[in-house]
Short mmCIF file of N, CA, C and O in Angstrom, two decimals:
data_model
loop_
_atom_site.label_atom_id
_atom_site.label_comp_id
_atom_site.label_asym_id
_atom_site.label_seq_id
_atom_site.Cartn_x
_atom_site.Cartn_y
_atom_site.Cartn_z
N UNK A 15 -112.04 182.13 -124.10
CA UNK A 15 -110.94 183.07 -123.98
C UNK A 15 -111.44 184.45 -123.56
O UNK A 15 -110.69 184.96 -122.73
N UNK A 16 -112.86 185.46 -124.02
CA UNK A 16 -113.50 186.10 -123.77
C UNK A 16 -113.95 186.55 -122.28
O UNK A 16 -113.98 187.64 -121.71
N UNK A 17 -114.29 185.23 -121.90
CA UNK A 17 -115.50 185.09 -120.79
C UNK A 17 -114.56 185.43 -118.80
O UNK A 17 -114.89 185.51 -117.62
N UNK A 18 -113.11 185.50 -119.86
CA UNK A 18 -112.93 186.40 -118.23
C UNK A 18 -111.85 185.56 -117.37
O UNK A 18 -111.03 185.84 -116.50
N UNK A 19 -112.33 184.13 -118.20
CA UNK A 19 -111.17 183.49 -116.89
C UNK A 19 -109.70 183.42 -117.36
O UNK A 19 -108.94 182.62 -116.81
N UNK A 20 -109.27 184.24 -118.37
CA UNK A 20 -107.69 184.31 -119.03
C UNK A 20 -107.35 184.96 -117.81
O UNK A 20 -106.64 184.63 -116.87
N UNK A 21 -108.39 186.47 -118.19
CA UNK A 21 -107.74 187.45 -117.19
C UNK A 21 -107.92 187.35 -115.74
O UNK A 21 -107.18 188.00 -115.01
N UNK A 22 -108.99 186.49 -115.19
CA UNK A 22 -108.69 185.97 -113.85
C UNK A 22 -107.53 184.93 -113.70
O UNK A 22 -106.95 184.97 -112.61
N UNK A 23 -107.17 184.20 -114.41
CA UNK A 23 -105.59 183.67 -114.03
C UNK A 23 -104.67 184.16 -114.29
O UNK A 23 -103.71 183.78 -113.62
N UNK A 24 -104.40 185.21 -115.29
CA UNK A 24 -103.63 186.19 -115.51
C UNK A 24 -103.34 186.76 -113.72
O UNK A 24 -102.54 186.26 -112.93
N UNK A 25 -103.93 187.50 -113.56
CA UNK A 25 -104.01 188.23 -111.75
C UNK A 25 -103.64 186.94 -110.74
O UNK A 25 -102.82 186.94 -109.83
N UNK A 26 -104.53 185.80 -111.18
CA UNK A 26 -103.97 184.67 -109.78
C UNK A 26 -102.22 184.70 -110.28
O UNK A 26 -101.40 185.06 -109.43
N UNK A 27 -101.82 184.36 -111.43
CA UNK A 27 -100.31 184.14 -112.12
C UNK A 27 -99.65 185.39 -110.64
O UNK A 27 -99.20 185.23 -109.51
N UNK A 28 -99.91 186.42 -111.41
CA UNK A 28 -99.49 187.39 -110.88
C UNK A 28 -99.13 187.79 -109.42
O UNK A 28 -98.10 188.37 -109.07
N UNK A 29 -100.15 187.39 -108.61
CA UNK A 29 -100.27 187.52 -107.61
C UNK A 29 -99.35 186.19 -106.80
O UNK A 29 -98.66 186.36 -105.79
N UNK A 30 -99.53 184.96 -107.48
CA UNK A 30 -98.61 183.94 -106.92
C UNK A 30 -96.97 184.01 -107.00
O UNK A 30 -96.04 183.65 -106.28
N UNK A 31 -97.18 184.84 -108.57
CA UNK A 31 -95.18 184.94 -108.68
C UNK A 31 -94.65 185.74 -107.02
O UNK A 31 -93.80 185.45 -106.18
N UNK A 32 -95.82 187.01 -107.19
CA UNK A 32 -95.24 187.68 -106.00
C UNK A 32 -95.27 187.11 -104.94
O UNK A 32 -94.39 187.52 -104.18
N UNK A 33 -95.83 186.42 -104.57
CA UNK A 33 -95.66 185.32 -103.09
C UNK A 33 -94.45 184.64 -103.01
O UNK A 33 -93.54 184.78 -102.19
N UNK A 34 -94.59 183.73 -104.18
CA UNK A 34 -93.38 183.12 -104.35
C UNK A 34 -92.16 183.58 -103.79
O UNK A 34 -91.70 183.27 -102.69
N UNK A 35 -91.40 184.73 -105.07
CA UNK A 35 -90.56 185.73 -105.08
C UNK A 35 -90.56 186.06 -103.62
O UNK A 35 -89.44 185.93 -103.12
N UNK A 36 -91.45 186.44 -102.83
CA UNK A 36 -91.19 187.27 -101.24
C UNK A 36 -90.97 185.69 -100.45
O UNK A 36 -90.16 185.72 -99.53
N UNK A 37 -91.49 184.63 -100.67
CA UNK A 37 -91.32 183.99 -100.19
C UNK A 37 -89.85 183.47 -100.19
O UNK A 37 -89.36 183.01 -99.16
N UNK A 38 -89.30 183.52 -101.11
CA UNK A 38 -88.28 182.96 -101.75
C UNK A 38 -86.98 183.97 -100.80
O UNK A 38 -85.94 183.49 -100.34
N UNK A 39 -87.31 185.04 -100.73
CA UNK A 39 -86.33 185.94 -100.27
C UNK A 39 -86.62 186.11 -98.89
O UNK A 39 -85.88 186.93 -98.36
N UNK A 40 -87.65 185.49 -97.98
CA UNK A 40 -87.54 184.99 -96.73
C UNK A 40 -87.01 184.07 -96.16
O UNK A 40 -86.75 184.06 -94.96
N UNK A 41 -86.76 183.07 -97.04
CA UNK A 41 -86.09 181.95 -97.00
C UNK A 41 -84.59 182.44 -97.17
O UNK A 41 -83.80 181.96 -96.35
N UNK A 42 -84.19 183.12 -97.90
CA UNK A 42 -82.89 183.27 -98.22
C UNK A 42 -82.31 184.49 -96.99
O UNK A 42 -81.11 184.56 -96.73
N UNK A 43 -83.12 185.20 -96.45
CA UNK A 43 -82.94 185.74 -95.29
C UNK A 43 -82.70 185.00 -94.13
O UNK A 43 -81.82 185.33 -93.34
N UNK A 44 -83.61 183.79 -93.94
CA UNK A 44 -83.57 183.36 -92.70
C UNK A 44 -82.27 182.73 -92.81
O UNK A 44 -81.48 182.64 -91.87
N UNK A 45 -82.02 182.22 -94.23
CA UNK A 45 -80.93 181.11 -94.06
C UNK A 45 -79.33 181.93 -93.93
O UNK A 45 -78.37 181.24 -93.60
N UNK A 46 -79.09 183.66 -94.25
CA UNK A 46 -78.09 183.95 -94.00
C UNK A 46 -78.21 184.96 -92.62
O UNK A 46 -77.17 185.60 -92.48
N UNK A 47 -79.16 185.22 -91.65
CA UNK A 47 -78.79 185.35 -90.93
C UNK A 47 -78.57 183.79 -89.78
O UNK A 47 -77.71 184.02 -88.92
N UNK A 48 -79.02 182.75 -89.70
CA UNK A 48 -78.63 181.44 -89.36
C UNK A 48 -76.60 181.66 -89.34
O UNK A 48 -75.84 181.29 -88.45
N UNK A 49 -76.27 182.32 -90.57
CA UNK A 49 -75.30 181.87 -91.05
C UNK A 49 -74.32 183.33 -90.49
O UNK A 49 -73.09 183.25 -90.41
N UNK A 50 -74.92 184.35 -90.20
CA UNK A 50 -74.14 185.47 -89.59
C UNK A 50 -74.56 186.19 -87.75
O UNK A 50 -74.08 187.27 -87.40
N UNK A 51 -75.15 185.68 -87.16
CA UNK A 51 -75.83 186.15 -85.78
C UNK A 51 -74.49 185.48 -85.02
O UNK A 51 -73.74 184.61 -85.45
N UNK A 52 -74.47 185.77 -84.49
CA UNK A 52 -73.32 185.62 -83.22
C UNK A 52 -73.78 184.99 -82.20
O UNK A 52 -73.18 184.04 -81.70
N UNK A 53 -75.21 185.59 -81.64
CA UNK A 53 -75.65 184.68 -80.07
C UNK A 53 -77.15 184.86 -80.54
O UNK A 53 -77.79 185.77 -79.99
N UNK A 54 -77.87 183.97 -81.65
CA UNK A 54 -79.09 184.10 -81.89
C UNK A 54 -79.76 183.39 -80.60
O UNK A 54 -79.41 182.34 -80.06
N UNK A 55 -81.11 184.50 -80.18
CA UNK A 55 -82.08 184.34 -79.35
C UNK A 55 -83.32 183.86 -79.96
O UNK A 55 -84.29 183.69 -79.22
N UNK A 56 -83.43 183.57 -81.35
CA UNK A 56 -84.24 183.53 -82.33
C UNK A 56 -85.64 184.38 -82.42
O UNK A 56 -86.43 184.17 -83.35
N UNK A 57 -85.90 185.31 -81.42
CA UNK A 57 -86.61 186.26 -81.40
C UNK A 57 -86.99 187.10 -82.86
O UNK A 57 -88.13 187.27 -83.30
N UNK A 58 -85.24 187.76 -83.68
CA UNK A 58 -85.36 188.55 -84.46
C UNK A 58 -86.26 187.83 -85.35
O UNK A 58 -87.44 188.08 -85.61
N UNK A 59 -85.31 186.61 -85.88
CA UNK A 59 -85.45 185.52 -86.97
C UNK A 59 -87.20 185.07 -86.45
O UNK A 59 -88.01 184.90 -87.36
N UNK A 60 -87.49 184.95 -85.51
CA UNK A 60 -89.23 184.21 -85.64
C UNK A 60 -90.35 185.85 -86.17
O UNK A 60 -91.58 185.92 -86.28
N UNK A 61 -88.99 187.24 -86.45
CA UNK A 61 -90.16 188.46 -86.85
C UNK A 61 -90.26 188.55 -88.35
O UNK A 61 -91.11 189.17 -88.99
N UNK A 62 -89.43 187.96 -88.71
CA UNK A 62 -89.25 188.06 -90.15
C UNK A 62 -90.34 187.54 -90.49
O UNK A 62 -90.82 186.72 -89.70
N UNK A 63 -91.22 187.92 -91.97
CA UNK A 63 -92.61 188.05 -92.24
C UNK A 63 -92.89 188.05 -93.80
O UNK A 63 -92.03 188.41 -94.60
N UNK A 64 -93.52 187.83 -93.98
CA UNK A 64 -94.08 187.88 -95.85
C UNK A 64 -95.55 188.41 -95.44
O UNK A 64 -96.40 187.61 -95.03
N UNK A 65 -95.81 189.80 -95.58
CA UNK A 65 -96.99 190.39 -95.53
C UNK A 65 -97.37 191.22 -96.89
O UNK A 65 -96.70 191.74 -97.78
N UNK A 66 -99.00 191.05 -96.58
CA UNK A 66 -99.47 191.49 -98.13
C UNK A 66 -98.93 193.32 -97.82
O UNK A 66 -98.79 194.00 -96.80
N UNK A 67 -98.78 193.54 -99.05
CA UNK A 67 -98.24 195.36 -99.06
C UNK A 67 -98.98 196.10 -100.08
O UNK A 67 -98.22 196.75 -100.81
N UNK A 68 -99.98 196.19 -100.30
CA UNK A 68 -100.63 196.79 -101.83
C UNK A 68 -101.08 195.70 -102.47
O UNK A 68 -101.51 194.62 -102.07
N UNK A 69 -100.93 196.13 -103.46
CA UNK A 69 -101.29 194.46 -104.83
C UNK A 69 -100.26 193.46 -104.58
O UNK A 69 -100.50 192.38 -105.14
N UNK A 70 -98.81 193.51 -103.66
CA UNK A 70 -97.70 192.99 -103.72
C UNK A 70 -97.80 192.19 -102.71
O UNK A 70 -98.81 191.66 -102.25
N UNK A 71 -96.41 192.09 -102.26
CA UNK A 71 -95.76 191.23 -100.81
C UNK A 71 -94.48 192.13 -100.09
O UNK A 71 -93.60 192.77 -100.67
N UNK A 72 -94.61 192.02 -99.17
CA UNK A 72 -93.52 192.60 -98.43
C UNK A 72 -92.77 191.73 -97.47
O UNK A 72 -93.47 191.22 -96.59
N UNK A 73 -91.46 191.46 -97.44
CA UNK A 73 -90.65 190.85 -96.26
C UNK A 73 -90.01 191.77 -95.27
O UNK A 73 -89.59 192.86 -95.63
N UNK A 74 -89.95 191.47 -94.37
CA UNK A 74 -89.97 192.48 -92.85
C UNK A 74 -89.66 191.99 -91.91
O UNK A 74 -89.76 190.76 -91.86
N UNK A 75 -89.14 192.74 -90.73
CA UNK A 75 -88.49 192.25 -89.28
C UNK A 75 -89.77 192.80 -88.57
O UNK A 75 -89.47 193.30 -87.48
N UNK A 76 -91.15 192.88 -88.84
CA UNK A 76 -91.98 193.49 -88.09
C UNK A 76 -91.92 194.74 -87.34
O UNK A 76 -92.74 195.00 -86.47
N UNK A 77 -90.71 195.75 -87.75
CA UNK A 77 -90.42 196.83 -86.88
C UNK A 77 -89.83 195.87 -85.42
O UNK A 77 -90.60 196.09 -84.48
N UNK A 78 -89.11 195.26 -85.16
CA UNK A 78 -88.14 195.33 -83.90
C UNK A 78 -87.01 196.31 -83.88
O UNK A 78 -86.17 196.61 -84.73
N UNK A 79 -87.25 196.72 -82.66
CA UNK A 79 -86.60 197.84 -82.45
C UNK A 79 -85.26 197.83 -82.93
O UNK A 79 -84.91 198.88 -83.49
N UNK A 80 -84.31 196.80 -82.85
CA UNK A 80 -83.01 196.61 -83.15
C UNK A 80 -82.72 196.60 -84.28
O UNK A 80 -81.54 196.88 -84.49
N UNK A 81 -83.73 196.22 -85.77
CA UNK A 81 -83.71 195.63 -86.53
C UNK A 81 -82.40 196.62 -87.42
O UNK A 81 -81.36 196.11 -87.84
N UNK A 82 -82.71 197.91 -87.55
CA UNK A 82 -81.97 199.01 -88.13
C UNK A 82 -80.34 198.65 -87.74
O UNK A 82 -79.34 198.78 -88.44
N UNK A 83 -80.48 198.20 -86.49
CA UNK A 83 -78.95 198.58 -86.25
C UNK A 83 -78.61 197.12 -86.77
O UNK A 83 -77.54 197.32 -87.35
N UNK A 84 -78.84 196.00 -86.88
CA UNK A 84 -78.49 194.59 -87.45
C UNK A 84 -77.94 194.78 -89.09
O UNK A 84 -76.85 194.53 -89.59
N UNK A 85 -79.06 195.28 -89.61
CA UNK A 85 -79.15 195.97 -90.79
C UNK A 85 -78.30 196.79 -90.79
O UNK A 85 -78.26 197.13 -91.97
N UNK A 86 -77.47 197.45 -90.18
CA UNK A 86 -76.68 198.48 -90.76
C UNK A 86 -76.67 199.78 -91.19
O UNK A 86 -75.81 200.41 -91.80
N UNK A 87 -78.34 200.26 -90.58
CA UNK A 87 -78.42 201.24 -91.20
C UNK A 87 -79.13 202.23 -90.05
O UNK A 87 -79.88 203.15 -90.36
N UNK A 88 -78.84 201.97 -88.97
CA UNK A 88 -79.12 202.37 -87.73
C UNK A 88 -78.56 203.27 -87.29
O UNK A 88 -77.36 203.21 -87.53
N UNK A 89 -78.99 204.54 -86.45
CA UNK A 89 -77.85 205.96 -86.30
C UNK A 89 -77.10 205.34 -85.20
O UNK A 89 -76.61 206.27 -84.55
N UNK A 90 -76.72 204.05 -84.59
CA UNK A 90 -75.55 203.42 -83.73
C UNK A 90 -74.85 202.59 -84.60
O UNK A 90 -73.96 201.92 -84.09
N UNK A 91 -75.04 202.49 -85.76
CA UNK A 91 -73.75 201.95 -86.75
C UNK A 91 -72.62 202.38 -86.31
O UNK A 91 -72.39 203.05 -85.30
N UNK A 92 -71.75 201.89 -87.27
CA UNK A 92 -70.21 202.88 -87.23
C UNK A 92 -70.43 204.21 -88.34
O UNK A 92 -70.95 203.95 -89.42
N UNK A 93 -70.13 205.28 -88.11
CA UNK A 93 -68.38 205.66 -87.69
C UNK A 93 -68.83 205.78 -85.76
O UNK A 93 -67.96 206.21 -85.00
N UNK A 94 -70.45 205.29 -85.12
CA UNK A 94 -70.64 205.68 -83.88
C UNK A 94 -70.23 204.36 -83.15
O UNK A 94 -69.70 204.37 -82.04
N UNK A 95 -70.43 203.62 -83.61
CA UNK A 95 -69.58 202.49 -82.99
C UNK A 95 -68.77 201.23 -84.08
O UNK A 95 -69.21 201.17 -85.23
N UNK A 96 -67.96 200.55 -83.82
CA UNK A 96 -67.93 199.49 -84.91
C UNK A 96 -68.44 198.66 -85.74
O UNK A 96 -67.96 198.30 -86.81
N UNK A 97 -69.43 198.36 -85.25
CA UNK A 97 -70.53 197.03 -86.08
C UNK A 97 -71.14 197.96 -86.79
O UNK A 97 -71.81 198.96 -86.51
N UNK A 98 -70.63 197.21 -88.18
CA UNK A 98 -71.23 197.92 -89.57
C UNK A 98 -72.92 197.30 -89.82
O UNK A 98 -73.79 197.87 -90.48
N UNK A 99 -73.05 196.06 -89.14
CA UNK A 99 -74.26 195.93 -89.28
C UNK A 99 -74.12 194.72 -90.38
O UNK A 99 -73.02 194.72 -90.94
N UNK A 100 -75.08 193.63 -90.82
CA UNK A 100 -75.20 192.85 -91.66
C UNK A 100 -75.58 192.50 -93.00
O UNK A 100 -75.58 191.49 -93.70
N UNK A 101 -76.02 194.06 -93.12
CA UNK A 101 -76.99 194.25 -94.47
C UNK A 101 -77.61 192.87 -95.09
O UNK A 101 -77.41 192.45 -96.23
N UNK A 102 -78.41 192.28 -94.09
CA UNK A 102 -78.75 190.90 -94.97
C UNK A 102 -80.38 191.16 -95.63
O UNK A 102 -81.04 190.33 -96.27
N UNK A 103 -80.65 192.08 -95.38
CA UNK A 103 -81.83 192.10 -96.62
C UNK A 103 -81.47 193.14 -97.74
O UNK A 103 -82.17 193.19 -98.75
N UNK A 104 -80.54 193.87 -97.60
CA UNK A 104 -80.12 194.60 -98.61
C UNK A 104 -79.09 193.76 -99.74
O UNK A 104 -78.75 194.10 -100.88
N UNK A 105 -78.76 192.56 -98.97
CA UNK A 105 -77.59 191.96 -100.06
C UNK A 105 -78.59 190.64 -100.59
O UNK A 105 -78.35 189.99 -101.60
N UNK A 106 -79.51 190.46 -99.89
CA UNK A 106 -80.75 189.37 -100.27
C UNK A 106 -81.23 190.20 -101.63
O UNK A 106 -81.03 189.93 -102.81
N UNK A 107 -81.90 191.27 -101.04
CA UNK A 107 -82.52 191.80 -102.36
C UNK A 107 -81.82 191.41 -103.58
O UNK A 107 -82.39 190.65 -104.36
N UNK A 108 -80.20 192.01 -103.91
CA UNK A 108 -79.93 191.58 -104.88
C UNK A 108 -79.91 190.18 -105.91
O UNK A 108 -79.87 190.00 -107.12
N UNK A 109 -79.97 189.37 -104.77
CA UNK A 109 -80.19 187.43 -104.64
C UNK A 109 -81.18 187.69 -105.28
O UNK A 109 -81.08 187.55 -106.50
N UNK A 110 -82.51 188.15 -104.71
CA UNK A 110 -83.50 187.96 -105.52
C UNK A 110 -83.99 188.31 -106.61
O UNK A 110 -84.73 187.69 -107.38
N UNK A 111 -83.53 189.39 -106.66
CA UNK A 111 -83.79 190.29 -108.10
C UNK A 111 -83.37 189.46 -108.98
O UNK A 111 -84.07 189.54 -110.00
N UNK A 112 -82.25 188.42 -109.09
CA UNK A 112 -81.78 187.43 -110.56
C UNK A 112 -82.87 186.38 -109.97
O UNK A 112 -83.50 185.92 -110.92
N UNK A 113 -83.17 186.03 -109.16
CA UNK A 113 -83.50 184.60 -109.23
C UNK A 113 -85.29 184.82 -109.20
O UNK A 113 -85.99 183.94 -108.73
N UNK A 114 -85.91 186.16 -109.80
CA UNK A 114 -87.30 186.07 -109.37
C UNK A 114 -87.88 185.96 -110.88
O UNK A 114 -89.02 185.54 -111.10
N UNK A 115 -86.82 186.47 -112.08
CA UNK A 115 -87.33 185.88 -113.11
C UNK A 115 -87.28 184.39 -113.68
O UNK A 115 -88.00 183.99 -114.59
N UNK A 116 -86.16 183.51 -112.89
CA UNK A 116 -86.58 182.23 -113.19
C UNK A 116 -87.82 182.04 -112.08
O UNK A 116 -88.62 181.31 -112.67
N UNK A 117 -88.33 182.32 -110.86
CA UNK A 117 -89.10 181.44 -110.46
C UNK A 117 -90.75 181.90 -111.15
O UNK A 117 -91.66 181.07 -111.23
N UNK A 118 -90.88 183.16 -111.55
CA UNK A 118 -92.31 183.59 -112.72
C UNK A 118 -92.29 182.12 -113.85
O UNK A 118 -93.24 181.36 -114.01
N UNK A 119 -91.02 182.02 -114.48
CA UNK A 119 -90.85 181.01 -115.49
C UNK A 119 -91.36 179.61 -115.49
O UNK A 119 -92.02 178.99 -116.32
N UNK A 120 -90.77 179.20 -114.11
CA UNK A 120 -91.16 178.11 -113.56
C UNK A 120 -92.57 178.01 -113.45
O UNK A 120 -93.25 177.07 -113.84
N UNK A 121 -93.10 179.41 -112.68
CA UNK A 121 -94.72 179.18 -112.12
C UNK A 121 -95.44 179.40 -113.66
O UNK A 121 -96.60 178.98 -113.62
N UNK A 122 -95.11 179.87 -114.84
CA UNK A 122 -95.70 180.38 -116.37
C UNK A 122 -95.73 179.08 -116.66
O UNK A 122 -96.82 178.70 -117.08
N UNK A 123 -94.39 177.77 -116.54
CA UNK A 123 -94.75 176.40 -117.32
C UNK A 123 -96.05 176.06 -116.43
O UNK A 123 -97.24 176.12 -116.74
N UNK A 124 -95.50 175.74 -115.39
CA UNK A 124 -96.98 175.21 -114.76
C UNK A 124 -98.53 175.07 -114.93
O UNK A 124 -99.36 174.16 -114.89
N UNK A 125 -98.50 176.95 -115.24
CA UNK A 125 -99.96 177.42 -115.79
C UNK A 125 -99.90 176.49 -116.99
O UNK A 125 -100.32 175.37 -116.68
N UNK A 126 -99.65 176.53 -117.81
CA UNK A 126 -99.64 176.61 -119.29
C UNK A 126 -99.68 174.83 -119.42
O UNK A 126 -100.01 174.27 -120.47
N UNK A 127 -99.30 174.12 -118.23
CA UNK A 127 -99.17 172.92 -118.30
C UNK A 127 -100.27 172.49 -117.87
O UNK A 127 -100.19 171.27 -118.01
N UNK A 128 -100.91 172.65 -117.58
CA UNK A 128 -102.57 173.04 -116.23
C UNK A 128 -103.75 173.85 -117.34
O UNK A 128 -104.93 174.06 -117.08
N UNK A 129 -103.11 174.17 -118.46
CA UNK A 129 -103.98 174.77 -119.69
C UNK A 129 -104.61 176.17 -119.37
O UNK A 129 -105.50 176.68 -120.05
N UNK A 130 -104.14 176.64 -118.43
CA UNK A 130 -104.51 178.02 -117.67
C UNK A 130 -104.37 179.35 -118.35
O UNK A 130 -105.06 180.36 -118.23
N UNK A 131 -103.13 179.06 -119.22
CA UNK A 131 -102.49 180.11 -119.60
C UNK A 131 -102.52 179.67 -121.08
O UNK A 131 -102.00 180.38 -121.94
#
């Protein structure tokens, strides 16, 4: 228990929830813009990304130029034109935020089933 490898799976734990979790909310991105694009070129959808960000994970449109205005949060939104934009990683986030403490849970039995933890 001493010798180090608690707290080295402690950090792998850690580091996997966050994969997971970003992973989890890439998936749930791809699958609602599938479900809101109008004339997908699949360009945007092949930028979307799970990149390391710090100790963390980050999901991302890679900076495409358009991405802001899809999103909704682009200075060609409305009140400058009509299209409010899709907010689909802003309404994802919330998706994920409930569903990232069951998937830690899930990955905690595992350890613990694996004698890790």
């Amino acid at each position: 228990m001493f010798d180090g490898r608690t707290a080295a799976a402690l950090h792998t734990f850690g580091d996997q929830v966050g994969y997971k979790v970003a992973t989890y909310a890439e998936d749930q991105i791809q699958q609602r813009l599938r479900e809101v694009l109008q004339h997908p070129t699949g360009y945007y959808q092949s930028r979307i990304t799970v990149d390391r960000a710090g100790s963390g994970y980050r999901v991302s449109d890679g900076g495409v130029i358009y991405g802001p205005w899809l999103e909704g949060t682009g200075s060609r939104n409305s009140p400058v034109t009509r299209f409010p934009g899709y907010a689909t990683f802003r309404r994802t986030k919330a998706l994920v935020d409930r569903k990232a403490p069951q998937i830690a849970y899930e990955l905690l039995a595992r350890y613990k089933a694996m004698g890790l933890l």
